[in-house]
Phi, psi and omega in degrees: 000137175262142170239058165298317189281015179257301197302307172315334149245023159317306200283303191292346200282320189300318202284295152342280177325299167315309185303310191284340192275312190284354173265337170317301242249352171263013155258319172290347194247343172261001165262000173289280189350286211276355146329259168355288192325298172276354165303303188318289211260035150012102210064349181263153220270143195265162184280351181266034177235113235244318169201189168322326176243349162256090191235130148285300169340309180251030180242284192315333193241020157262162141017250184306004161260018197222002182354292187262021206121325177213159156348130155289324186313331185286342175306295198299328176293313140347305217254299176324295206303353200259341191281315155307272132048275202259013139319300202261317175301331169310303184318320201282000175071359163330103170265119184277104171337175181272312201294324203302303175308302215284314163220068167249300153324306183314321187291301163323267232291329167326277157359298194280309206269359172255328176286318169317279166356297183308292201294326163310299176307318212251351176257343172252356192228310194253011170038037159231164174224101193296139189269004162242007160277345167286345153314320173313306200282314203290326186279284212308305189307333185265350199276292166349310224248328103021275169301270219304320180266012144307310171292328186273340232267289186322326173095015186293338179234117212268086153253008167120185223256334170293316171279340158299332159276329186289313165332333185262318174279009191254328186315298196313312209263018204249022186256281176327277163344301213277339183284344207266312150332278215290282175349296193318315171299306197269004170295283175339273167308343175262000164281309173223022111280324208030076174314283216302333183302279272257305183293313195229000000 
């Protein structure tokens, strides 16, 4: 299979992949922080609680911040460092097996379809907008947007040769995608919060 087009973005891909992962993981780790705070401090107001609709406090105490049992934040503390991981290994020139991509894509959509999930709760059911779980939401879309059309552009994921050059020219373009990404979300919240009354 050829990967000239792999080999031609590891390093920037790598670089990226490091950056997004160390910000995941510095969003995951101050919202583990401000958990702890309130495990401690009962009642007491967490420091990214801004108002009523720019909040942490009720995405940590609710439910749904708790998905599996425990704090979500601790998922990302898990999760970042492996990302960050094969970031530095891509600089490092580490060439990765297909299955090795295929489920690490796989890890992504999770990913993506639990931050969907994320975004859907805190804009429709506690109507609030967390500011670090939206850094969380801000890494996962372009890391998403990444992975999957590095596999298809490479053919690791075989759709055939048409969607592969559009994968490869869409690659170039994946700045672009993730605002068109982020616009939806925030269309979306400004539809049934109506943020900007809230901002000005």
């Amino acid at each position: 299979m050829p990967e000239t087009a792999s080999t031609r973005s590891s390093i920037p891909h790598g670089v990226l992949t490091v950056i997004l992962g160390a910000i995941g993981l510095l969003a995951a780790f101050a919202l583990t922080l401000e958990k702890f705070h309130l495990l401690q401090v009962p009642g007491s107001v967490p420091s990214c609680d801004f108002s009523l609709l720019v909040q942490c406090g009720a995405n940590l105490n609710s439910p749904q911040g708790a998905i599996f049992g425990f704090p979500n934040p601790v998922i990302g503390l898990m999760a970042w460092p492996v990302v960050i991981t094969i970031g530095v290994a891509l600089l490092g020139g580490v060439r990765f097996p297909r299955w090795f991509w295929l489920g690490y894509n796989a890890g992504v959509v999770l990913a993506l379809a639990f931050v969907v999930w994320l975004i859907g709760t805190s804009i429709f059911a506690l109507a609030t907008l967390c500011p670090w779980c939206m850094v969380t939401w801000a890494v996962v879309i372009p890391l998403f947007w990444m992975v999957t059309l590095e596999n298809l552009r490479t053919g690791r994921l075989p759709l055939g040769a048409a969607v592969r050059r559009l994968s490869d020219a869409a690659y170039g373009w994946i700045p672009l995608i993730t605002l068109l990404s982020y616009l939806v979300v925030a269309v979306i919240a400004q539809l049934r919060l109506d943020v900007i009354s809230h901002v000005f």
